Short mmCIF file of C-alpha atoms and ligand atoms in Angstrom, two decimals:
data_model
loop_
_atom_site.label_atom_id
_atom_site.label_comp_id
_atom_site.label_asym_id
_atom_site.label_seq_id
_atom_site.Cartn_x
_atom_site.Cartn_y
_atom_site.Cartn_z
CA MET A 1 100.92 111.19 121.29
CA GLU A 2 100.16 109.02 123.75
CA LEU A 3 101.21 105.17 123.80
CA GLY A 4 99.53 103.11 121.81
CA ASP A 5 98.97 105.26 119.14
CA VAL A 6 99.69 104.81 115.76
CA ALA A 7 102.06 107.37 114.19
CA VAL A 8 103.63 107.62 110.57
CA VAL A 9 106.45 109.98 110.04
CA THR A 10 107.97 111.20 106.89
CA GLY A 11 112.08 111.91 105.85
CA ALA A 12 112.35 109.22 108.76
CA ALA A 13 115.45 107.73 107.11
CA GLY A 14 117.06 112.07 107.90
CA ASP A 15 118.12 114.06 110.48
CA ILE A 16 114.91 115.69 111.94
CA GLY A 17 112.50 112.43 110.34
CA ALA A 18 114.55 110.22 112.29
CA ALA A 19 114.36 111.90 116.27
CA ILE A 20 111.05 113.01 115.71
CA CYS A 21 110.34 108.90 115.41
CA ARG A 22 112.80 107.70 118.46
CA ARG A 23 110.55 110.65 120.36
CA LEU A 24 107.82 109.10 119.32
CA ALA A 25 108.91 105.49 120.09
CA ALA A 26 109.67 106.53 122.95
CA ASP A 27 106.32 108.12 124.46
CA GLY A 28 104.88 105.03 123.35
CA ALA A 29 103.59 105.22 119.74
CA THR A 30 104.46 102.74 117.07
CA VAL A 31 105.86 105.06 114.61
CA TRP A 32 105.87 103.70 110.35
CA ALA A 33 108.53 104.71 109.34
CA LEU A 34 108.23 106.37 105.72
CA ASP A 35 111.09 107.58 103.61
CA ARG A 36 112.43 107.38 99.53
CA ARG A 37 115.84 106.02 100.82
CA ALA A 38 116.34 102.43 101.84
CA GLY A 39 117.54 103.21 105.48
CA GLN A 40 117.43 101.07 109.33
CA ALA A 41 114.71 103.82 110.45
CA ALA A 42 112.35 103.03 107.05
CA SER A 43 110.12 100.67 107.05
CA ILE A 44 108.03 101.82 104.01
CA GLN A 45 110.14 103.56 100.77
CA VAL A 46 108.30 105.24 99.05
CA ASP A 47 108.35 108.46 97.28
CA VAL A 48 105.91 111.19 98.20
CA THR A 49 105.43 112.94 95.14
CA ASP A 50 104.09 109.75 93.78
CA SER A 51 99.97 109.89 95.00
CA GLY A 52 99.29 106.04 94.13
CA ALA A 53 102.46 104.71 96.17
CA VAL A 54 101.70 107.05 98.84
CA ASP A 55 98.13 105.95 99.35
CA ALA A 56 98.42 102.44 99.28
CA ALA A 57 101.65 102.82 101.65
CA PHE A 58 99.29 104.74 104.52
CA ALA A 59 96.25 101.43 102.84
CA ARG A 60 98.88 99.56 104.20
CA ILE A 61 99.78 100.99 107.43
CA GLU A 62 95.33 101.44 107.70
CA GLU A 63 95.05 97.18 106.93
CA ARG A 64 97.89 95.85 109.61
CA GLU A 65 97.17 97.94 112.53
CA GLY A 66 93.69 99.13 111.98
CA ARG A 67 94.13 103.02 112.22
CA ILE A 68 95.85 105.63 112.06
CA ASP A 69 96.45 108.46 114.67
CA ALA A 70 98.84 110.76 113.97
CA LEU A 71 101.16 112.14 110.96
CA VAL A 72 104.28 113.88 110.77
CA ASN A 73 105.40 115.60 107.59
CA ALA A 74 108.96 115.47 107.71
CA ALA A 75 110.42 114.66 103.78
CA GLY A 76 111.28 117.64 102.24
CA GLY A 77 114.63 119.86 101.45
CA PRO A 78 115.96 122.40 99.31
CA GLY A 79 117.75 119.43 96.64
CA GLY A 80 120.90 121.09 95.36
CA ALA A 81 119.73 122.91 92.38
CA ARG A 82 121.21 126.74 92.66
CA HIS A 83 119.95 129.15 90.70
CA GLY A 84 119.22 132.94 89.62
CA LEU A 85 115.51 133.17 89.01
CA ASP A 86 116.19 133.85 85.33
CA GLU A 87 118.25 130.67 85.24
CA VAL A 88 115.65 128.33 87.13
CA SER A 89 114.32 125.56 85.49
CA ASP A 90 110.82 124.52 85.61
CA GLN A 91 112.12 121.39 86.08
CA ASP A 92 114.15 122.46 89.34
CA TRP A 93 110.52 124.39 90.26
CA HIS A 94 108.46 121.39 89.89
CA ALA A 95 110.97 119.12 92.15
CA VAL A 96 111.09 120.73 95.00
CA THR A 97 107.34 121.81 94.71
CA ALA A 98 106.85 118.39 94.38
CA LEU A 99 108.66 116.73 97.20
CA ASN A 100 107.62 120.16 99.75
CA LEU A 101 103.98 120.70 98.81
CA ASP A 102 102.85 117.38 96.14
CA GLY A 103 104.26 116.07 99.13
CA VAL A 104 102.25 117.00 102.03
CA PHE A 105 99.17 117.19 100.22
CA HIS A 106 99.13 113.29 99.56
CA CYS A 107 100.73 112.11 102.77
CA THR A 108 98.00 114.64 104.27
CA ARG A 109 94.32 113.10 101.85
CA ALA A 110 95.60 109.77 102.71
CA ALA A 111 96.30 110.12 106.53
CA VAL A 112 93.49 112.15 106.91
CA ARG A 113 90.88 109.08 104.93
CA ALA A 114 91.80 106.12 108.31
CA MET A 115 91.38 109.20 110.59
CA LYS A 116 88.19 110.12 109.54
CA ARG A 117 88.07 106.26 109.74
CA ALA A 118 88.97 105.81 113.29
CA GLY A 119 87.17 109.00 114.37
CA GLY A 120 90.11 111.92 114.80
CA GLY A 121 94.00 112.71 114.78
CA SER A 122 96.55 114.60 115.04
CA ILE A 123 99.30 116.38 111.82
CA VAL A 124 102.44 118.15 111.96
CA ASN A 125 103.77 119.19 108.69
CA ILE A 126 107.68 119.94 109.02
CA SER A 127 107.79 123.58 106.98
CA SER A 128 111.65 125.31 107.40
CA GLY A 129 112.31 129.35 108.61
CA ALA A 130 111.84 129.64 104.72
CA GLY A 131 108.16 129.62 104.63
CA ARG A 132 107.86 132.81 107.07
CA THR A 133 110.81 134.88 106.25
CA TYR A 134 113.12 133.44 103.04
CA SER A 135 115.30 131.08 103.01
CA ARG A 136 119.17 130.68 103.04
CA THR A 137 120.07 128.50 100.43
CA GLY A 138 118.35 131.12 97.91
CA VAL A 139 115.91 128.18 96.48
CA GLN A 140 112.77 129.87 95.27
CA ALA A 141 110.64 127.13 95.03
CA TYR A 142 111.67 126.19 98.44
CA ALA A 143 110.57 129.18 99.72
CA ALA A 144 107.15 129.47 98.25
CA ALA A 145 106.77 125.29 98.77
CA LYS A 146 107.23 125.47 102.99
CA ALA A 147 105.11 129.39 102.92
CA GLY A 148 102.25 126.89 100.88
CA VAL A 149 102.46 124.37 103.47
CA ILE A 150 101.68 126.96 105.63
CA GLY A 151 98.69 128.00 104.00
CA PHE A 152 97.72 124.47 103.81
CA THR A 153 98.48 124.09 107.68
CA ARG A 154 95.73 126.40 108.53
CA GLN A 155 93.16 126.32 105.54
CA VAL A 156 93.13 122.14 106.09
CA ALA A 157 92.52 122.86 110.23
CA ARG A 158 90.02 124.28 109.53
CA GLU A 159 88.14 122.22 107.97
CA LEU A 160 88.94 119.13 109.87
CA GLY A 161 88.54 120.53 113.22
CA PRO A 162 84.82 119.23 113.19
CA ALA A 163 86.29 115.55 112.12
CA GLY A 164 88.75 115.40 115.41
CA ILE A 165 91.53 115.83 113.48
CA ARG A 166 93.57 119.19 114.78
CA VAL A 167 97.24 120.28 111.90
CA ASN A 168 99.66 121.98 113.53
CA CYS A 169 103.48 122.81 111.94
CA VAL A 170 106.90 122.98 112.54
CA ALA A 171 108.93 125.88 111.51
CA PRO A 172 112.71 124.59 112.25
CA GLY A 173 115.50 127.30 111.80
CA LEU A 174 119.69 125.53 110.84
CA ILE A 175 118.66 121.94 112.12
CA TRP A 176 122.06 119.75 111.66
CA ALA A 177 121.62 116.99 110.15
CA ALA A 178 122.83 116.09 107.13
CA PRO A 179 122.07 118.65 104.50
CA THR A 180 123.37 121.43 107.38
CA ARG A 181 126.40 120.03 106.88
CA ILE A 182 126.84 120.30 103.33
CA GLU A 183 125.74 124.75 103.96
CA TRP A 184 127.56 124.87 106.82
CA GLU A 185 131.12 123.77 104.69
CA ARG A 186 129.88 126.07 102.30
CA MET A 187 129.61 129.20 104.70
CA SER A 188 132.17 131.87 105.49
CA GLU A 189 133.40 132.38 108.76
CA ALA A 190 132.32 135.64 108.69
CA ALA A 191 128.27 134.21 107.27
CA ARG A 192 128.17 131.62 109.98
CA GLU A 193 128.68 134.21 112.54
CA ARG A 194 126.12 136.40 110.82
CA HIS A 195 123.49 133.32 111.73
CA LEU A 196 124.36 132.64 114.56
CA GLU A 197 124.09 135.86 116.00
CA GLY A 198 120.95 135.82 114.38
CA VAL A 199 120.18 133.00 116.96
CA ALA A 200 118.68 134.66 120.33
CA LEU A 201 120.16 131.52 121.88
CA GLY A 202 123.09 131.47 119.75
CA ARG A 203 123.52 128.28 118.68
CA VAL A 204 122.19 125.53 115.62
CA GLY A 205 119.82 123.14 116.64
CA GLU A 206 119.69 119.70 117.20
CA PRO A 207 117.20 117.25 115.38
CA ASP A 208 116.03 116.63 119.61
CA ASP A 209 114.94 120.35 119.21
CA ILE A 210 111.90 120.11 117.02
CA ALA A 211 111.09 116.65 118.74
CA GLY A 212 109.96 117.89 120.99
CA PRO A 213 107.49 120.53 120.10
CA VAL A 214 106.72 118.10 117.25
CA ALA A 215 105.75 115.77 120.53
CA PHE A 216 103.15 118.47 122.23
CA PHE A 217 101.48 119.42 119.08
CA LEU A 218 100.58 115.79 118.69
CA SER A 219 99.42 114.63 122.88
CA ASP A 220 96.31 115.55 124.52
CA ASP A 221 98.09 118.72 126.04
CA ALA A 222 97.36 120.67 122.76
CA ARG A 223 94.45 119.66 122.40
CA TYR A 224 92.93 122.46 122.10
CA VAL A 225 96.04 124.10 119.27
CA THR A 226 95.32 123.86 115.77
CA GLY A 227 95.52 125.56 112.89
CA GLN A 228 99.60 126.49 114.47
CA THR A 229 102.68 127.28 113.10
CA ILE A 230 105.55 127.45 115.70
CA SER A 231 108.51 129.03 114.63
CA VAL A 232 111.12 126.27 116.74
CA ASP A 233 115.02 128.36 116.03
CA GLY A 234 116.55 129.44 118.80
CA GLY A 235 115.22 132.90 119.01
CA ALA A 236 116.04 133.93 114.86
CA VAL A 237 112.64 134.86 113.35
CA MET A 238 109.70 136.39 116.81
CA LEU A 239 106.83 136.74 115.15
CA GLY A 240 104.65 136.29 118.10
N1 NAD B 301 117.91 120.61 108.50
C1 NAD B 301 117.16 122.40 108.84
O1 NAD B 301 118.53 122.99 108.84
C2 NAD B 301 115.83 122.07 108.81
C3 NAD B 301 115.82 123.65 108.43
C4 NAD B 301 114.31 123.64 108.52
C5 NAD B 301 113.26 122.87 107.55
N2 NAD B 301 114.50 121.12 107.71
C6 NAD B 301 113.72 120.65 107.11
O2 NAD B 301 112.82 119.23 107.68
C7 NAD B 301 113.03 118.15 107.22
C8 NAD B 301 113.30 116.98 106.93
O3 NAD B 301 114.98 117.51 106.75
P1 NAD B 301 116.42 117.25 107.26
O4 NAD B 301 116.85 118.77 107.63
O5 NAD B 301 115.93 116.28 108.63
O6 NAD B 301 116.88 116.64 106.14
P2 NAD B 301 117.65 115.27 105.62
O7 NAD B 301 117.69 115.43 104.15
O8 NAD B 301 117.80 114.85 106.56
O9 NAD B 301 115.92 114.58 105.71
C9 NAD B 301 115.17 114.74 104.35
C10 NAD B 301 114.58 112.95 104.40
O10 NAD B 301 113.32 112.45 103.12
C11 NAD B 301 114.04 112.16 102.27
N3 NAD B 301 112.91 112.43 101.01
C12 NAD B 301 113.08 112.93 99.76
N4 NAD B 301 112.62 113.21 99.06
C13 NAD B 301 111.76 112.35 99.24
C14 NAD B 301 110.70 111.28 98.72
N5 NAD B 301 110.63 112.14 97.31
N6 NAD B 301 109.81 111.15 99.05
C15 NAD B 301 110.13 110.65 100.41
N7 NAD B 301 111.19 110.50 101.38
C16 NAD B 301 112.09 112.11 100.78
C17 NAD B 301 114.75 111.94 102.71
O11 NAD B 301 115.60 110.53 101.73
C18 NAD B 301 115.46 111.84 103.81
O12 NAD B 301 116.07 111.56 104.06
C19 NAD B 301 112.49 118.71 105.31
O13 NAD B 301 111.20 118.92 104.93
C20 NAD B 301 113.76 119.83 105.12
O14 NAD B 301 112.88 121.05 104.85
C21 NAD B 301 115.25 121.05 107.65
#
């Protein structure tokens, strides 16, 4: 992220999104914070599953700033429903894929239109360890959508390279955030220990642990890096 760049962050009222906003602002960017929830952090309230509302929000930002240089797609989450596959309703499935996959598509499409007009840009998608292996939550649609985000990252990176737009992806492991605290409470002491044993660095991550790698991907230091997914999980998943 370079001084004066205009960055849009979705899911900005959440723990990871807010940490990313703080980091990009500290690096000198003008940050537009998007979230469905109202909150201190949110500069525009928008539901990423609503493509018309997303287009309007990005048009407003481009009109105000004259350009959009960076996008971080952090809005997401597994939702509250937990069922065995044979009990999953269409509604539950679509709600989770709409947020975690369609939302990324809507925001990326809107940002890319502006980035092409600006002559380039950089995008980071937030996937999950769930998209590289499986989800601890057991939510099938979440694992499928987060794996979809990794495939989408590769495909659009290939397409948009010639337009000077880089697209990369961060796959967090377990990070302290509001949904994580609920999940942690549900886990037995033995399950917590098992989890920490599977993490080489032996701790749950902090939102700021995610913000650094995101800032790297957006920065000029990563100017020759595109289509990549990096696990930021303390060494839980080691794919090379
Ligand atoms: N915390 C973890 O352990 C963890 C692990 C892997 C991946 N992730 C991913 O990191 C991202 C951030 O999650 P977090 O842990 O900070 O959770 P969070 O719940 O604190 O933040 C998610 C944010 O997304 C917003 N959001 C939800 N639906 C929306 C919609 N339709 N439109 C706009 N905004 C919407 C929420 O209001 C919330 O502010 C998510 O994509 C999540 O899947 C988190």
